[in-house]
PDB file of C-alpha atoms and ligand atoms in Angstrom:
ATOM      1  CA  MET A   1       6.512  25.417  22.106  1.00 62.00           C
ATOM      2  CA  SER A   2       3.611  27.848  21.444  1.00 83.00           C
ATOM      3  CA  GLU A   3       0.066  26.661  20.378  1.00 86.00           C
ATOM      4  CA  LEU A   4       0.876  27.086  16.641  1.00 89.00           C
ATOM      5  CA  ALA A   5       4.428  25.604  16.831  1.00 92.00           C
ATOM      6  CA  GLY A   6       2.596  22.005  18.059  1.00 95.00           C
ATOM      7  CA  TRP A   7      -0.034  22.077  15.987  1.00 96.00           C
ATOM      8  CA  LEU A   8       2.128  22.822  12.911  1.00 96.00           C
ATOM      9  CA  SER A   9       4.522  19.971  13.874  1.00 95.00           C
ATOM     10  CA  GLU A  10       2.107  17.467  14.713  1.00 97.00           C
ATOM     11  CA  ARG A  11      -0.146  18.057  11.344  1.00 98.00           C
ATOM     12  CA  ARG A  12       3.363  18.624   9.119  1.00 98.00           C
ATOM     13  CA  ALA A  13       4.514  15.188  10.473  1.00 98.00           C
ATOM     14  CA  GLU A  14       0.922  13.937   9.138  1.00 98.00           C
ATOM     15  CA  VAL A  15       1.476  15.357   5.870  1.00 98.00           C
ATOM     16  CA  GLU A  16       4.516  14.049   5.145  1.00 98.00           C
ATOM     17  CA  ALA A  17       3.318  10.579   6.413  1.00 98.00           C
ATOM     18  CA  LEU A  18       0.680  10.889   3.728  1.00 98.00           C
ATOM     19  CA  LEU A  19       2.761  11.958   0.708  1.00 98.00           C
ATOM     20  CA  GLN A  20       5.453   8.845   1.407  1.00 98.00           C
ATOM     21  CA  GLU A  21       2.377   6.651   1.685  1.00 98.00           C
ATOM     22  CA  ARG A  22       0.770   7.707  -1.599  1.00 98.00           C
ATOM     23  CA  VAL A  23       3.770   8.711  -3.851  1.00 97.00           C
ATOM     24  CA  PRO A  24       4.101   6.101  -6.592  1.00 94.00           C
ATOM     25  CA  GLN A  25       6.954   3.574  -6.023  1.00 92.00           C
ATOM     26  CA  PRO A  26       9.979   3.763  -8.510  1.00 88.00           C
ATOM     27  CA  ALA A  27       9.829   0.009  -9.002  1.00 89.00           C
ATOM     28  CA  ASP A  28       8.883  -0.064 -12.275  1.00 91.00           C
ATOM     29  CA  ASP A  29      10.521   3.520 -13.735  1.00 94.00           C
ATOM     30  CA  PRO A  30      11.080   4.236 -17.480  1.00 93.00           C
ATOM     31  CA  GLY A  31      13.518   7.502 -17.977  1.00 95.00           C
ATOM     32  CA  ARG A  32      13.387   7.507 -14.323  1.00 97.00           C
ATOM     33  CA  LEU A  33      10.295   9.392 -14.180  1.00 98.00           C
ATOM     34  CA  VAL A  34       8.925   8.099 -10.877  1.00 98.00           C
ATOM     35  CA  GLU A  35      12.252   8.797  -9.022  1.00 97.00           C
ATOM     36  CA  ALA A  36      12.069  12.679 -10.682  1.00 98.00           C
ATOM     37  CA  VAL A  37       8.677  12.871  -9.390  1.00 98.00           C
ATOM     38  CA  ARG A  38       9.610  11.807  -5.949  1.00 98.00           C
ATOM     39  CA  TYR A  39      12.611  13.707  -5.791  1.00 98.00           C
ATOM     40  CA  SER A  40      10.850  16.957  -5.383  1.00 98.00           C
ATOM     41  CA  LEU A  41       7.438  15.815  -3.931  1.00 98.00           C
ATOM     42  CA  LEU A  42       9.417  14.327  -0.869  1.00 98.00           C
ATOM     43  CA  SER A  43      11.899  17.146  -0.569  1.00 98.00           C
ATOM     44  CA  ALA A  44      11.688  19.749   2.322  1.00 96.00           C
ATOM     45  CA  GLY A  45       9.251  21.718   1.791  1.00 97.00           C
ATOM     46  CA  LYS A  46       6.934  23.545   4.192  1.00 97.00           C
ATOM     47  CA  ARG A  47       3.747  21.756   3.261  1.00 98.00           C
ATOM     48  CA  LEU A  48       1.998  25.294   3.906  1.00 98.00           C
ATOM     49  CA  ARG A  49      -1.136  24.569   1.297  1.00 98.00           C
ATOM     50  CA  PRO A  50      -2.331  21.251   3.048  1.00 98.00           C
ATOM     51  CA  LEU A  51      -1.594  22.858   6.308  1.00 98.00           C
ATOM     52  CA  LEU A  52      -3.994  25.695   5.484  1.00 98.00           C
ATOM     53  CA  GLY A  53      -6.238  23.124   4.068  1.00 98.00           C
ATOM     54  CA  LEU A  54      -6.365  21.179   7.200  1.00 98.00           C
ATOM     55  CA  ALA A  55      -6.574  24.374   9.311  1.00 98.00           C
ATOM     56  CA  ALA A  56      -9.705  25.334   7.282  1.00 98.00           C
ATOM     57  CA  ALA A  57     -11.650  21.950   7.731  1.00 98.00           C
ATOM     58  CA  GLU A  58     -10.714  22.081  11.426  1.00 98.00           C
ATOM     59  CA  ALA A  59     -11.868  25.519  11.805  1.00 98.00           C
ATOM     60  CA  VAL A  60     -15.420  24.388  10.618  1.00 98.00           C
ATOM     61  CA  GLY A  61     -15.417  21.147  13.173  1.00 98.00           C
ATOM     62  CA  ALA A  62     -14.679  18.813  10.261  1.00 98.00           C
ATOM     63  CA  PRO A  63     -12.780  15.446  11.410  1.00 97.00           C
ATOM     64  CA  LEU A  64      -9.622  14.791   9.507  1.00 98.00           C
ATOM     65  CA  THR A  65     -10.582  11.731   7.782  1.00 98.00           C
ATOM     66  CA  PRO A  66      -8.343   9.983   5.300  1.00 98.00           C
ATOM     67  CA  ALA A  67     -10.502  11.288   2.153  1.00 98.00           C
ATOM     68  CA  VAL A  68     -10.044  15.095   3.736  1.00 98.00           C
ATOM     69  CA  ARG A  69      -6.188  14.698   4.169  1.00 98.00           C
ATOM     70  CA  ILE A  70      -6.114  13.241   0.668  1.00 98.00           C
ATOM     71  CA  ALA A  71      -7.728  15.908  -0.694  1.00 98.00           C
ATOM     72  CA  THR A  72      -5.630  18.552   1.212  1.00 98.00           C
ATOM     73  CA  ALA A  73      -2.275  16.752   0.048  1.00 98.00           C
ATOM     74  CA  ALA A  74      -3.468  17.056  -3.240  1.00 98.00           C
ATOM     75  CA  ILE A  75      -2.785  20.624  -3.470  1.00 98.00           C
ATOM     76  CA  GLU A  76       1.117  19.929  -2.486  1.00 98.00           C
ATOM     77  CA  LEU A  77       1.204  17.931  -5.573  1.00 98.00           C
ATOM     78  CA  VAL A  78      -0.010  21.001  -7.993  1.00 98.00           C
ATOM     79  CA  HIS A  79       2.638  23.236  -6.052  1.00 98.00           C
ATOM     80  CA  CYS A  80       5.165  21.156  -6.370  1.00 98.00           C
ATOM     81  CA  TYR A  81       4.632  20.995 -10.182  1.00 98.00           C
ATOM     82  CA  SER A  82       4.679  24.593 -10.364  1.00 98.00           C
ATOM     83  CA  LEU A  83       7.878  24.786  -8.864  1.00 98.00           C
ATOM     84  CA  VAL A  84       9.832  21.966 -10.993  1.00 98.00           C
ATOM     85  CA  HIS A  85       8.405  23.964 -13.894  1.00 98.00           C
ATOM     86  CA  ASP A  86       9.198  27.221 -12.598  1.00 98.00           C
ATOM     87  CA  ASP A  87      13.022  26.053 -12.018  1.00 98.00           C
ATOM     88  CA  LEU A  88      13.554  25.151 -15.856  1.00 98.00           C
ATOM     89  CA  PRO A  89      15.679  27.169 -18.122  1.00 98.00           C
ATOM     90  CA  ALA A  90      12.991  28.564 -19.906  1.00 97.00           C
ATOM     91  CA  MET A  91      11.616  30.090 -16.659  1.00 97.00           C
ATOM     92  CA  ASP A  92      13.537  31.208 -13.657  1.00 96.00           C
ATOM     93  CA  ASP A  93      16.194  28.958 -14.610  1.00 98.00           C
ATOM     94  CA  ASP A  94      17.323  28.102 -11.091  1.00 98.00           C
ATOM     95  CA  ASP A  95      19.749  25.555  -9.947  1.00 98.00           C
ATOM     96  CA  LEU A  96      18.611  25.046  -6.448  1.00 98.00           C
ATOM     97  CA  ARG A  97      14.980  24.626  -4.512  1.00 98.00           C
ATOM     98  CA  ARG A  98      14.541  23.546  -1.068  1.00 97.00           C
ATOM     99  CA  GLY A  99      18.270  22.794  -0.274  1.00 96.00           C
ATOM    100  CA  ARG A 100      19.256  21.020  -3.590  1.00 97.00           C
ATOM    101  CA  PRO A 101      19.806  21.004  -6.991  1.00 98.00           C
ATOM    102  CA  THR A 102      16.565  21.642  -9.055  1.00 98.00           C
ATOM    103  CA  ASN A 103      14.874  19.024 -10.600  1.00 98.00           C
ATOM    104  CA  HIS A 104      16.003  19.454 -14.083  1.00 98.00           C
ATOM    105  CA  LYS A 105      19.678  19.310 -13.061  1.00 98.00           C
ATOM    106  CA  VAL A 106      19.311  15.756 -11.701  1.00 98.00           C
ATOM    107  CA  PHE A 107      17.282  14.759 -14.127  1.00 98.00           C
ATOM    108  CA  GLY A 108      17.575  16.666 -17.163  1.00 98.00           C
ATOM    109  CA  ASP A 109      15.055  19.296 -18.539  1.00 98.00           C
ATOM    110  CA  ALA A 110      12.601  16.832 -20.571  1.00 98.00           C
ATOM    111  CA  ILE A 111      12.282  14.525 -17.475  1.00 98.00           C
ATOM    112  CA  ALA A 112      11.479  17.500 -15.433  1.00 98.00           C
ATOM    113  CA  ILE A 113       8.705  18.607 -17.593  1.00 98.00           C
ATOM    114  CA  LEU A 114       7.148  15.055 -17.539  1.00 98.00           C
ATOM    115  CA  ALA A 115       7.409  15.044 -13.692  1.00 98.00           C
ATOM    116  CA  GLY A 116       6.005  18.280 -13.516  1.00 98.00           C
ATOM    117  CA  ASP A 117       3.033  16.973 -15.826  1.00 98.00           C
ATOM    118  CA  ALA A 118       2.947  14.209 -13.354  1.00 98.00           C
ATOM    119  CA  LEU A 119       2.546  15.579 -10.469  1.00 98.00           C
ATOM    120  CA  LEU A 120      -0.125  17.702 -11.806  1.00 98.00           C
ATOM    121  CA  THR A 121      -2.440  14.869 -13.241  1.00 98.00           C
ATOM    122  CA  LEU A 122      -1.532  12.762  -9.860  1.00 98.00           C
ATOM    123  CA  ALA A 123      -3.510  15.840  -7.818  1.00 98.00           C
ATOM    124  CA  PHE A 124      -6.763  15.079  -9.839  1.00 98.00           C
ATOM    125  CA  THR A 125      -6.249  11.214  -9.426  1.00 98.00           C
ATOM    126  CA  TRP A 126      -5.962  12.195  -5.549  1.00 98.00           C
ATOM    127  CA  LEU A 127      -8.716  14.158  -5.411  1.00 98.00           C
ATOM    128  CA  ALA A 128     -11.079  11.879  -7.209  1.00 98.00           C
ATOM    129  CA  ASP A 129      -9.850   8.853  -5.048  1.00 98.00           C
ATOM    130  CA  ALA A 130     -10.522  11.261  -2.107  1.00 98.00           C
ATOM    131  CA  GLY A 131     -14.029  11.649  -3.334  1.00 98.00           C
ATOM    132  CA  ALA A 132     -14.502   7.861  -3.822  1.00 98.00           C
ATOM    133  CA  LEU A 133     -13.237   6.785  -0.302  1.00 98.00           C
ATOM    134  CA  ALA A 134     -15.539   9.689   1.124  1.00 98.00           C
ATOM    135  CA  GLU A 135     -18.785   8.261  -0.940  1.00 98.00           C
ATOM    136  CA  ALA A 136     -17.907   4.573   0.238  1.00 97.00           C
ATOM    137  CA  GLU A 137     -17.895   6.469   4.105  1.00 95.00           C
ATOM    138  CA  ARG A 138     -21.035   7.981   3.606  1.00 94.00           C
ATOM    139  CA  PRO A 139     -23.110   7.906   0.321  1.00 97.00           C
ATOM    140  CA  GLY A 140     -23.373  11.510  -0.835  1.00 96.00           C
ATOM    141  CA  GLN A 141     -20.335  13.107   0.092  1.00 96.00           C
ATOM    142  CA  ALA A 142     -18.677  12.949  -3.396  1.00 97.00           C
ATOM    143  CA  ALA A 143     -20.256  15.922  -4.630  1.00 97.00           C
ATOM    144  CA  ALA A 144     -17.822  18.306  -2.228  1.00 98.00           C
ATOM    145  CA  TYR A 145     -15.085  16.303  -3.702  1.00 98.00           C
ATOM    146  CA  LEU A 146     -16.142  17.127  -7.025  1.00 98.00           C
ATOM    147  CA  GLN A 147     -16.556  20.711  -6.403  1.00 98.00           C
ATOM    148  CA  ALA A 148     -13.033  20.828  -4.761  1.00 98.00           C
ATOM    149  CA  CYS A 149     -11.715  19.272  -8.150  1.00 98.00           C
ATOM    150  CA  GLY A 150     -13.706  22.508  -9.941  1.00 98.00           C
ATOM    151  CA  VAL A 151     -11.861  24.807  -7.188  1.00 98.00           C
ATOM    152  CA  LEU A 152      -8.217  23.465  -7.722  1.00 98.00           C
ATOM    153  CA  ALA A 153      -8.701  23.184 -11.325  1.00 98.00           C
ATOM    154  CA  HIS A 154      -9.898  26.961 -11.602  1.00 98.00           C
ATOM    155  CA  ALA A 155      -7.143  28.011  -9.345  1.00 98.00           C
ATOM    156  CA  SER A 156      -4.245  26.273 -11.276  1.00 98.00           C
ATOM    157  CA  GLY A 157      -4.785  27.032 -14.434  1.00 97.00           C
ATOM    158  CA  LEU A 158      -5.861  29.963 -17.140  1.00 96.00           C
ATOM    159  CA  SER A 159      -7.558  32.009 -14.318  1.00 94.00           C
ATOM    160  CA  GLY A 160      -4.803  31.715 -11.452  1.00 97.00           C
ATOM    161  CA  MET A 161      -1.436  30.329 -11.352  1.00 98.00           C
ATOM    162  CA  VAL A 162      -0.616  29.434 -15.024  1.00 98.00           C
ATOM    163  CA  ARG A 163      -2.074  33.448 -16.299  1.00 97.00           C
ATOM    164  CA  GLY A 164      -0.262  34.498 -13.205  1.00 97.00           C
ATOM    165  CA  GLN A 165       3.141  32.749 -14.586  1.00 96.00           C
ATOM    166  CA  ALA A 166       2.387  34.095 -18.124  1.00 97.00           C
ATOM    167  CA  ARG A 167       1.379  37.849 -16.694  1.00 96.00           C
ATOM    168  CA  ASP A 168       4.808  37.508 -14.861  1.00 94.00           C
ATOM    169  CA  LEU A 169       7.069  36.365 -17.920  1.00 94.00           C
ATOM    170  CA  GLY A 170       5.480  38.452 -20.646  1.00 94.00           C
ATOM    171  CA  GLU A 171       4.549  41.682 -18.917  1.00 92.00           C
ATOM    172  CA  PRO A 172       6.705  44.376 -17.224  1.00 91.00           C
ATOM    173  CA  ALA A 173       7.143  44.110 -13.537  1.00 90.00           C
ATOM    174  CA  PRO A 174       4.574  45.718 -11.251  1.00 92.00           C
ATOM    175  CA  SER A 175       4.960  49.271 -10.468  1.00 92.00           C
ATOM    176  CA  THR A 176       1.986  49.888  -8.552  1.00 92.00           C
ATOM    177  CA  LEU A 177       0.794  48.093  -5.353  1.00 93.00           C
ATOM    178  CA  THR A 178      -2.246  47.201  -7.353  1.00 94.00           C
ATOM    179  CA  GLU A 179      -0.318  45.587 -10.107  1.00 94.00           C
ATOM    180  CA  ALA A 180       1.345  43.817  -7.467  1.00 94.00           C
ATOM    181  CA  ASP A 181      -1.625  42.637  -5.720  1.00 94.00           C
ATOM    182  CA  GLN A 182      -3.103  41.428  -9.341  1.00 95.00           C
ATOM    183  CA  LEU A 183       0.079  39.697 -10.090  1.00 96.00           C
ATOM    184  CA  HIS A 184       0.274  38.054  -6.540  1.00 95.00           C
ATOM    185  CA  ALA A 185      -3.268  37.039  -6.561  1.00 97.00           C
ATOM    186  CA  GLU A 186      -2.896  34.743  -9.885  1.00 97.00           C
ATOM    187  CA  LYS A 187       0.164  33.671  -9.272  1.00 96.00           C
ATOM    188  CA  THR A 188       0.618  32.781  -5.909  1.00 96.00           C
ATOM    189  CA  GLY A 189      -2.669  33.698  -4.164  1.00 97.00           C
ATOM    190  CA  ALA A 190      -4.866  31.395  -6.282  1.00 98.00           C
ATOM    191  CA  LEU A 191      -3.508  28.171  -5.139  1.00 98.00           C
ATOM    192  CA  PHE A 192      -3.574  29.326  -1.206  1.00 98.00           C
ATOM    193  CA  ARG A 193      -7.243  30.623  -1.713  1.00 98.00           C
ATOM    194  CA  ALA A 194      -7.826  27.168  -3.206  1.00 98.00           C
ATOM    195  CA  ALA A 195      -6.240  25.285  -0.714  1.00 98.00           C
ATOM    196  CA  VAL A 196      -8.441  27.145   2.052  1.00 98.00           C
ATOM    197  CA  GLU A 197     -11.748  26.682   0.251  1.00 98.00           C
ATOM    198  CA  ILE A 198     -11.290  23.079  -0.392  1.00 98.00           C
ATOM    199  CA  GLY A 199     -10.672  22.343   3.275  1.00 98.00           C
ATOM    200  CA  ALA A 200     -13.998  24.285   3.875  1.00 98.00           C
ATOM    201  CA  ILE A 201     -15.499  22.490   1.184  1.00 98.00           C
ATOM    202  CA  VAL A 202     -14.336  18.703   1.803  1.00 98.00           C
ATOM    203  CA  GLY A 203     -14.826  19.850   5.715  1.00 98.00           C
ATOM    204  CA  HIS A 204     -18.816  20.456   4.535  1.00 98.00           C
ATOM    205  CA  ALA A 205     -18.743  24.198   5.840  1.00 98.00           C
ATOM    206  CA  THR A 206     -21.897  26.506   5.490  1.00 98.00           C
ATOM    207  CA  PRO A 207     -21.937  28.568   2.502  1.00 98.00           C
ATOM    208  CA  VAL A 208     -21.564  31.528   5.183  1.00 98.00           C
ATOM    209  CA  GLN A 209     -18.226  30.047   6.371  1.00 98.00           C
ATOM    210  CA  ARG A 210     -17.054  29.027   2.893  1.00 98.00           C
ATOM    211  CA  ASN A 211     -17.260  32.894   1.894  1.00 98.00           C
ATOM    212  CA  HIS A 212     -15.365  33.411   4.692  1.00 98.00           C
ATOM    213  CA  LEU A 213     -12.997  30.756   4.466  1.00 98.00           C
ATOM    214  CA  ARG A 214     -12.316  31.959   0.665  1.00 98.00           C
ATOM    215  CA  ARG A 215     -11.392  35.714   1.734  1.00 98.00           C
ATOM    216  CA  TYR A 216      -9.098  34.644   4.386  1.00 98.00           C
ATOM    217  CA  GLY A 217      -7.589  32.449   1.488  1.00 98.00           C
ATOM    218  CA  GLU A 218      -7.234  35.406  -0.536  1.00 97.00           C
ATOM    219  CA  ALA A 219      -5.884  37.451   1.435  1.00 98.00           C
ATOM    220  CA  TYR A 220      -3.604  35.238   3.160  1.00 98.00           C
ATOM    221  CA  GLY A 221      -1.968  34.446  -0.553  1.00 98.00           C
ATOM    222  CA  VAL A 222      -1.526  37.710  -1.774  1.00 97.00           C
ATOM    223  CA  ALA A 223       0.004  38.664   1.947  1.00 97.00           C
ATOM    224  CA  PHE A 224       2.175  35.279   1.355  1.00 97.00           C
ATOM    225  CA  GLN A 225       3.819  36.651  -2.267  1.00 96.00           C
ATOM    226  CA  HIS A 226       4.452  40.222  -0.568  1.00 95.00           C
ATOM    227  CA  ALA A 227       6.268  38.733   2.498  1.00 96.00           C
ATOM    228  CA  ASP A 228       8.161  36.971  -0.019  1.00 95.00           C
ATOM    229  CA  ASP A 229       8.873  39.704  -1.980  1.00 93.00           C
ATOM    230  CA  LEU A 230      10.058  41.730   0.946  1.00 94.00           C
ATOM    231  CA  ALA A 231      12.389  38.983   2.050  1.00 93.00           C
ATOM    232  CA  ASP A 232      13.710  38.781  -1.256  1.00 91.00           C
ATOM    233  CA  GLN A 233      13.830  42.410  -1.892  1.00 91.00           C
ATOM    234  CA  GLU A 234      11.921  42.096  -5.236  1.00 87.00           C
ATOM    235  CA  HIS A 235      10.157  44.807  -6.533  1.00 84.00           C
ATOM    236  CA  ALA A 236      12.006  47.278  -4.020  1.00 85.00           C
ATOM    237  CA  SER A 237      10.334  50.305  -5.055  1.00 87.00           C
ATOM    238  CA  LEU A 238       7.171  48.872  -3.489  1.00 88.00           C
ATOM    239  CA  ALA A 239       8.579  47.949  -0.087  1.00 91.00           C
ATOM    240  CA  THR A 240       7.168  50.425   2.224  1.00 91.00           C
ATOM    241  CA  LEU A 241       3.546  50.251   0.411  1.00 92.00           C
ATOM    242  CA  ALA A 242       4.033  46.260   0.377  1.00 92.00           C
ATOM    243  CA  ARG A 243       4.738  45.931   4.190  1.00 94.00           C
ATOM    244  CA  GLN A 244       1.726  48.185   5.070  1.00 94.00           C
ATOM    245  CA  ARG A 245      -0.194  45.639   2.403  1.00 95.00           C
ATOM    246  CA  LEU A 246       1.145  42.724   4.380  1.00 96.00           C
ATOM    247  CA  THR A 247      -0.146  44.479   7.830  1.00 96.00           C
ATOM    248  CA  ASP A 248      -3.544  45.010   6.350  1.00 97.00           C
ATOM    249  CA  LEU A 249      -4.381  42.014   4.311  1.00 98.00           C
ATOM    250  CA  THR A 250      -3.235  39.536   7.277  1.00 98.00           C
ATOM    251  CA  SER A 251      -5.344  41.913   9.478  1.00 97.00           C
ATOM    252  CA  GLN A 252      -8.513  41.266   7.314  1.00 98.00           C
ATOM    253  CA  ALA A 253      -7.555  37.401   6.882  1.00 98.00           C
ATOM    254  CA  VAL A 254      -8.101  37.293  10.914  1.00 98.00           C
ATOM    255  CA  GLN A 255     -10.930  39.471  10.560  1.00 98.00           C
ATOM    256  CA  GLU A 256     -13.041  36.816   8.297  1.00 98.00           C
ATOM    257  CA  LEU A 257     -12.493  34.302  11.188  1.00 98.00           C
ATOM    258  CA  ALA A 258     -14.336  36.475  13.703  1.00 98.00           C
ATOM    259  CA  SER A 259     -17.456  34.307  14.015  1.00 97.00           C
ATOM    260  CA  PHE A 260     -15.586  31.154  14.205  1.00 98.00           C
ATOM    261  CA  GLY A 261     -14.922  29.456  17.484  1.00 96.00           C
ATOM    262  CA  PRO A 262     -11.100  28.294  19.339  1.00 96.00           C
ATOM    263  CA  GLN A 263     -10.709  25.812  16.440  1.00 97.00           C
ATOM    264  CA  ALA A 264     -10.313  28.385  13.858  1.00 98.00           C
ATOM    265  CA  GLU A 265      -6.939  28.933  16.024  1.00 97.00           C
ATOM    266  CA  PRO A 266      -4.494  27.680  13.598  1.00 97.00           C
ATOM    267  CA  LEU A 267      -5.819  29.881  11.100  1.00 98.00           C
ATOM    268  CA  ARG A 268      -5.478  33.383  12.769  1.00 97.00           C
ATOM    269  CA  GLU A 269      -2.030  32.163  14.196  1.00 97.00           C
ATOM    270  CA  LEU A 270      -0.883  31.157  10.543  1.00 97.00           C
ATOM    271  CA  ALA A 271      -1.973  34.660   9.717  1.00 97.00           C
ATOM    272  CA  ARG A 272      -0.578  36.417  12.498  1.00 96.00           C
ATOM    273  CA  ALA A 273       2.870  34.391  11.838  1.00 96.00           C
ATOM    274  CA  LEU A 274       2.779  35.643   8.675  1.00 97.00           C
ATOM    275  CA  ALA A 275       2.415  39.180   9.291  1.00 96.00           C
ATOM    276  CA  ALA A 276       5.413  38.814  11.557  1.00 94.00           C
ATOM    277  CA  SER A 277       7.711  37.098   9.372  1.00 92.00           C
ATOM    278  CA  ALA A 278       8.598  40.067   7.130  1.00 81.00           C
TER     279      ALA A 278
HETATM  280  C1  GRG B   1       5.203  26.753 -13.541  1.00 83.83           C
HETATM  281  C2  GRG B   1       2.931  27.196 -13.870  1.00 83.83           C
HETATM  282  C3  GRG B   1       3.975  27.579 -13.306  1.00 83.83           C
HETATM  283  C4  GRG B   1       3.776  28.243 -12.130  1.00 83.83           C
HETATM  284  C5  GRG B   1       4.774  28.933 -11.545  1.00 83.83           C
HETATM  285  C6  GRG B   1       4.113  29.535  -7.855  1.00 83.83           C
HETATM  286  C7  GRG B   1       4.949  29.565  -9.107  1.00 83.83           C
HETATM  287  C8  GRG B   1       4.133  29.865 -10.349  1.00 83.83           C
HETATM  288  C9  GRG B   1       6.163  29.910  -8.846  1.00 83.83           C
HETATM  289  C10 GRG B   1       7.179  29.415  -7.863  1.00 83.83           C
HETATM  290  C11 GRG B   1       8.107  30.051  -7.764  1.00 83.83           C
HETATM  291  C12 GRG B   1       8.063  31.345  -6.886  1.00 83.83           C
HETATM  292  C13 GRG B   1       9.055  31.555  -5.912  1.00 83.83           C
HETATM  293  C14 GRG B   1       6.783  31.756  -6.572  1.00 83.83           C
HETATM  294  C15 GRG B   1       6.237  32.138  -5.758  1.00 83.83           C
HETATM  295  C16 GRG B   1       5.444  31.476  -4.389  1.00 83.83           C
HETATM  296  C17 GRG B   1       6.554  30.682  -3.896  1.00 83.83           C
HETATM  297  C18 GRG B   1       7.189  31.718  -2.580  1.00 83.83           C
HETATM  298  C19 GRG B   1       6.482  29.870  -3.402  1.00 83.83           C
HETATM  299  C20 GRG B   1       7.301  29.110  -2.418  1.00 83.83           C
HETATM  300  O1  GRG B   1       6.093  28.428  -1.830  1.00 83.83           O
HETATM  301  P1  GRG B   1       6.645  27.943  -0.463  1.00 83.83           P
HETATM  302  O2  GRG B   1       7.722  29.000   0.360  1.00 83.83           O
HETATM  303  O3  GRG B   1       7.600  26.939  -0.722  1.00 83.83           O
HETATM  304  O4  GRG B   1       5.318  27.260   0.202  1.00 83.83           O
HETATM  305  P2  GRG B   1       7.772  25.066  -0.139  1.00 83.83           P
HETATM  306  O5  GRG B   1       9.157  25.041  -0.855  1.00 83.83           O
HETATM  307  O6  GRG B   1       8.168  25.521   1.159  1.00 83.83           O
HETATM  308  O7  GRG B   1       6.897  24.895  -0.593  1.00 83.83           O
END
């Protein structure tokens, strides 16, 4: 097993365990809302965003405390909400997600909308819980979690993912690489960037380290969507340019880590694996 594969399987199992432990229980469940939340959150996702957050915290030598783990897992809740809403008939109208029927196919449109709403709001509950936990452990730490809240809200909403989704639904498909980059940076890249930045913030990165990690996250996020489009043969007229852009962005991401030591190896390997995926 390669070093990255070993790191991924260990960390992914830890993220899964945390999600299982913290996801609400379906005991009292009017309208099967909790069941719908559990159905999507506990389905087979790659958990890339929390993994990137954990890798960023490790890159600055931070211990992976329960608070750090909860804060990075919160990003998966936002991602999961976006998938549930994106699959709705009013958006992409998809029947399958993560290898099983989409949330609205099982629970109906109204409960799927509410499940997405619940996941989004739960993300901020988890960040607040993580901040309280960190503060109890060492007074003064809550400020970092407050910053992380701002970063996640900013990346998810009108300046990031929601804006990108509106652009995607309301505007013609990108016809230039610059337009594709802009769409990808908002719709997909913003949450990846936030994941890496949140790992840096709760890992108490220095301002210089945080800037490098944010730029890594930005490059990784845009590259991720280029790779996904290439795999799905989306925006096919841009394929050659997009392939080159994927190579450039992933090497930029690795270059951002030049001043980091061996603890940043998982982040470097994640970028290299992305470059090799398309
Ligand atoms: C509905 C507000 C709102 C936003 C939707 C991110 C997004 C915007 C929609 C998801 C649909 C989609 C296919 C977006 C492109 C990004 C992408 C490839 C998401 C899938 O991410 P992975 O591969 O998925 O990390 P898993 O299932 O492994 O978590």
